[in-house]
C-alpha cells in the first residue's frame, strides 16, 4: 500500500503536514507548486504514455544512465551501509555502489548493442527485470544514522526512510504484471519520486570515492529529475 497521499488527498495532507513556504524565487517561477507533493504530482503528469517498445527501450536507457550517474557521488559520512532493514551486517558503501554500477553498465551496453534488433522487446524486458532488481537493492539498504528523509530541501517535514522506500518497492512490484511500456513509465515515476527526497543532514556529497571535494546534493537530484522527464 502506498504511504503517500493520492492526488485527491494532496491539499488536506499537506495542510496538516508541510510548511507551505517554498521561497519567493520558486513561487515566481511556478506559483502553483507550493508543496513537495504538488511538485511531484506536476512532474508525474509529464510522464506520458509510451507508444512502443522501441521508445520504452530508449527511456529505459536514460533511466539506467541516470541511476548509474547518481551512484558515483559518495554520501558524506557514509562509509558503510546496512544490507537490509533487518540485517545488521554492514558492507562498504563504495563497494556496494560499484557493484550496482557494474550491473548498470552491462545493461546499458546490452540496450545499445541491440537497438536495431528484431528481438528488442524481449531483450529490453530482460534488461528491465534486471534494472528493477538493482533499484530494489538500492531501496532496501539502510544508511546508518539516517532514519528519515526531508521531503525536499525546501521543506523540513520528514518521512521515514522505511516508509518512503517501502512505498517505492511496492510500486515496482505491483507493476511487474504489466508489459514493458507501462512498467517503464511506472519506473520513471518511481525515480522522480526517489530523487525528490533529500537525505537528512547530507546537503553535500563527495564527487566520488577518491576525492574529498564536495558538490550540492540538491542540485544533483534536480538534474536527475529533469533528465528523467526528457
Short mmCIF file of N, CA and C in Angstrom, two decimals, residues 36-104:
data_model
loop_
_atom_site.label_atom_id
_atom_site.label_comp_id
_atom_site.label_asym_id
_atom_site.label_seq_id
_atom_site.Cartn_x
_atom_site.Cartn_y
_atom_site.Cartn_z
N UNK A 36 5.92 19.75 -1.69
CA UNK A 36 6.66 18.69 -2.36
C UNK A 36 5.75 17.78 -3.17
N UNK A 37 4.58 17.43 -2.61
CA UNK A 37 3.73 16.50 -3.33
C UNK A 37 3.12 17.15 -4.56
N UNK A 38 2.85 18.47 -4.49
CA UNK A 38 2.36 19.15 -5.68
C UNK A 38 3.43 19.16 -6.77
N UNK A 39 4.68 19.36 -6.36
CA UNK A 39 5.77 19.30 -7.33
C UNK A 39 5.85 17.90 -7.94
N UNK A 40 5.75 16.89 -7.09
CA UNK A 40 5.78 15.53 -7.59
C UNK A 40 4.61 15.27 -8.53
N UNK A 41 3.41 15.67 -8.14
CA UNK A 41 2.23 15.45 -8.97
C UNK A 41 2.37 16.16 -10.32
N UNK A 42 2.92 17.38 -10.29
CA UNK A 42 3.11 18.12 -11.54
C UNK A 42 4.08 17.40 -12.46
N UNK A 43 5.16 16.87 -11.89
CA UNK A 43 6.13 16.14 -12.70
C UNK A 43 5.56 14.83 -13.23
N UNK A 44 4.79 14.13 -12.42
CA UNK A 44 4.25 12.84 -12.85
C UNK A 44 3.28 13.00 -14.01
N UNK A 45 2.59 14.14 -14.07
CA UNK A 45 1.69 14.39 -15.19
C UNK A 45 2.44 14.51 -16.51
N UNK A 46 3.73 14.84 -16.42
CA UNK A 46 4.54 14.97 -17.63
C UNK A 46 5.02 13.63 -18.16
N UNK A 47 4.85 12.58 -17.37
CA UNK A 47 5.28 11.25 -17.81
C UNK A 47 4.15 10.62 -18.62
N UNK A 48 4.21 10.83 -19.90
CA UNK A 48 3.11 10.43 -20.79
C UNK A 48 3.22 8.96 -21.15
N UNK A 49 2.16 8.44 -21.75
CA UNK A 49 2.15 7.05 -22.20
C UNK A 49 3.28 6.81 -23.21
N UNK A 50 3.85 5.63 -23.15
CA UNK A 50 4.96 5.26 -24.04
C UNK A 50 4.38 4.48 -25.22
N UNK A 51 4.59 4.95 -26.45
CA UNK A 51 3.87 4.38 -27.60
C UNK A 51 4.39 3.05 -28.13
N UNK A 52 5.63 2.69 -27.84
CA UNK A 52 6.18 1.48 -28.44
C UNK A 52 7.29 0.90 -27.57
N UNK A 53 7.65 -0.34 -27.87
CA UNK A 53 8.75 -0.99 -27.15
C UNK A 53 10.06 -0.28 -27.43
N UNK A 54 10.21 0.26 -28.64
CA UNK A 54 11.44 0.97 -29.00
C UNK A 54 11.61 2.23 -28.15
N UNK A 55 10.53 2.98 -27.97
CA UNK A 55 10.58 4.17 -27.13
C UNK A 55 10.81 3.76 -25.67
N UNK A 56 10.18 2.66 -25.26
CA UNK A 56 10.39 2.18 -23.90
C UNK A 56 11.86 1.84 -23.66
N UNK A 57 12.50 1.23 -24.66
CA UNK A 57 13.93 0.89 -24.54
C UNK A 57 14.77 2.15 -24.41
N UNK A 58 14.41 3.18 -25.18
CA UNK A 58 15.14 4.46 -25.09
C UNK A 58 14.99 5.08 -23.71
N UNK A 59 13.76 5.07 -23.18
CA UNK A 59 13.51 5.61 -21.85
C UNK A 59 14.24 4.80 -20.78
N UNK A 60 14.25 3.50 -20.97
CA UNK A 60 14.94 2.62 -20.03
C UNK A 60 16.43 2.92 -20.00
N UNK A 61 16.99 3.17 -21.17
CA UNK A 61 18.42 3.51 -21.25
C UNK A 61 18.71 4.80 -20.48
N UNK A 62 17.84 5.80 -20.62
CA UNK A 62 18.03 7.05 -19.90
C UNK A 62 17.99 6.81 -18.39
N UNK A 63 17.03 6.00 -17.94
CA UNK A 63 16.93 5.72 -16.50
C UNK A 63 18.18 5.02 -15.99
N UNK A 64 18.67 4.05 -16.74
CA UNK A 64 19.88 3.33 -16.34
C UNK A 64 21.05 4.28 -16.22
N UNK A 65 21.19 5.20 -17.18
CA UNK A 65 22.29 6.16 -17.16
C UNK A 65 22.17 7.12 -15.98
N UNK A 66 20.94 7.55 -15.68
CA UNK A 66 20.73 8.46 -14.55
C UNK A 66 21.09 7.78 -13.23
N UNK A 67 20.60 6.56 -13.03
CA UNK A 67 20.89 5.87 -11.77
C UNK A 67 22.38 5.57 -11.65
N UNK A 68 22.99 5.18 -12.76
CA UNK A 68 24.44 4.94 -12.74
C UNK A 68 25.20 6.20 -12.32
N UNK A 69 24.83 7.32 -12.90
CA UNK A 69 25.48 8.58 -12.56
C UNK A 69 25.25 8.95 -11.09
N UNK A 70 24.06 8.65 -10.60
CA UNK A 70 23.74 9.02 -9.21
C UNK A 70 24.51 8.17 -8.20
N UNK A 71 25.07 7.05 -8.64
CA UNK A 71 25.81 6.18 -7.74
C UNK A 71 27.31 6.49 -7.71
N UNK A 72 27.72 7.50 -8.46
CA UNK A 72 29.13 7.90 -8.43
C UNK A 72 29.43 8.76 -7.19
N UNK A 73 28.65 9.81 -6.90
CA UNK A 73 28.94 10.62 -5.70
C UNK A 73 28.81 9.78 -4.42
N UNK A 74 29.62 10.13 -3.44
CA UNK A 74 29.62 9.41 -2.17
C UNK A 74 28.97 10.28 -1.10
N UNK A 75 27.98 9.72 -0.41
CA UNK A 75 27.35 10.46 0.68
C UNK A 75 28.35 10.75 1.78
N UNK A 76 28.38 11.98 2.23
CA UNK A 76 29.28 12.37 3.31
C UNK A 76 29.00 11.54 4.57
N UNK A 77 30.05 11.10 5.22
CA UNK A 77 29.96 10.36 6.48
C UNK A 77 29.22 9.03 6.33
N UNK A 78 29.32 8.39 5.17
CA UNK A 78 28.64 7.12 4.96
C UNK A 78 29.59 6.08 4.38
N UNK A 79 30.56 5.60 5.18
CA UNK A 79 31.48 4.58 4.66
C UNK A 79 30.84 3.21 4.56
N UNK A 80 29.77 2.98 5.34
CA UNK A 80 29.14 1.66 5.33
C UNK A 80 27.63 1.80 5.24
N UNK A 81 26.98 0.72 4.78
CA UNK A 81 25.52 0.66 4.79
C UNK A 81 25.10 -0.70 5.36
N UNK A 82 23.92 -0.72 6.00
CA UNK A 82 23.33 -1.99 6.38
C UNK A 82 22.71 -2.61 5.13
N UNK A 83 22.82 -3.93 5.00
CA UNK A 83 22.37 -4.58 3.79
C UNK A 83 20.85 -4.62 3.66
N UNK A 84 20.15 -4.55 4.77
CA UNK A 84 18.69 -4.53 4.73
C UNK A 84 18.19 -3.98 6.06
N UNK A 85 16.92 -3.60 6.13
CA UNK A 85 16.39 -3.04 7.38
C UNK A 85 16.52 -4.01 8.56
N UNK A 86 16.51 -5.31 8.30
CA UNK A 86 16.55 -6.29 9.38
C UNK A 86 17.92 -6.95 9.53
N UNK A 87 18.89 -6.51 8.72
CA UNK A 87 20.21 -7.14 8.71
C UNK A 87 21.24 -6.14 9.20
N UNK A 88 21.85 -6.44 10.35
CA UNK A 88 22.82 -5.50 10.93
C UNK A 88 24.22 -5.70 10.37
N UNK A 89 24.39 -6.64 9.42
CA UNK A 89 25.68 -6.79 8.77
C UNK A 89 25.93 -5.56 7.89
N UNK A 90 27.13 -5.04 7.91
CA UNK A 90 27.43 -3.84 7.14
C UNK A 90 28.30 -4.19 5.94
N UNK A 91 28.21 -3.34 4.94
CA UNK A 91 29.01 -3.51 3.72
C UNK A 91 29.55 -2.15 3.33
N UNK A 92 30.72 -2.13 2.75
CA UNK A 92 31.28 -0.88 2.26
C UNK A 92 30.32 -0.23 1.28
N UNK A 93 29.96 1.02 1.55
CA UNK A 93 29.06 1.74 0.65
C UNK A 93 29.70 1.90 -0.73
N UNK A 94 31.00 2.14 -0.75
CA UNK A 94 31.71 2.27 -2.01
C UNK A 94 31.63 0.98 -2.84
N UNK A 95 31.88 -0.15 -2.19
CA UNK A 95 31.81 -1.43 -2.90
C UNK A 95 30.40 -1.75 -3.36
N UNK A 96 29.42 -1.42 -2.52
CA UNK A 96 28.02 -1.66 -2.88
C UNK A 96 27.65 -0.86 -4.13
N UNK A 97 28.00 0.42 -4.14
CA UNK A 97 27.66 1.26 -5.29
C UNK A 97 28.40 0.80 -6.55
N UNK A 98 29.64 0.41 -6.38
CA UNK A 98 30.43 -0.05 -7.53
C UNK A 98 29.81 -1.30 -8.15
N UNK A 99 29.31 -2.21 -7.31
CA UNK A 99 28.68 -3.42 -7.83
C UNK A 99 27.42 -3.09 -8.62
N UNK A 100 26.62 -2.15 -8.12
CA UNK A 100 25.41 -1.76 -8.84
C UNK A 100 25.77 -1.06 -10.16
N UNK A 101 26.83 -0.26 -10.15
CA UNK A 101 27.25 0.43 -11.38
C UNK A 101 27.73 -0.56 -12.44
N UNK A 102 28.42 -1.61 -12.00
CA UNK A 102 28.86 -2.62 -12.97
C UNK A 102 27.67 -3.29 -13.65
N UNK A 103 26.66 -3.60 -12.85
CA UNK A 103 25.46 -4.20 -13.43
C UNK A 103 24.76 -3.22 -14.37
N UNK A 104 24.67 -1.97 -13.98
CA UNK A 104 24.02 -0.96 -14.82
C UNK A 104 24.78 -0.73 -16.13
#
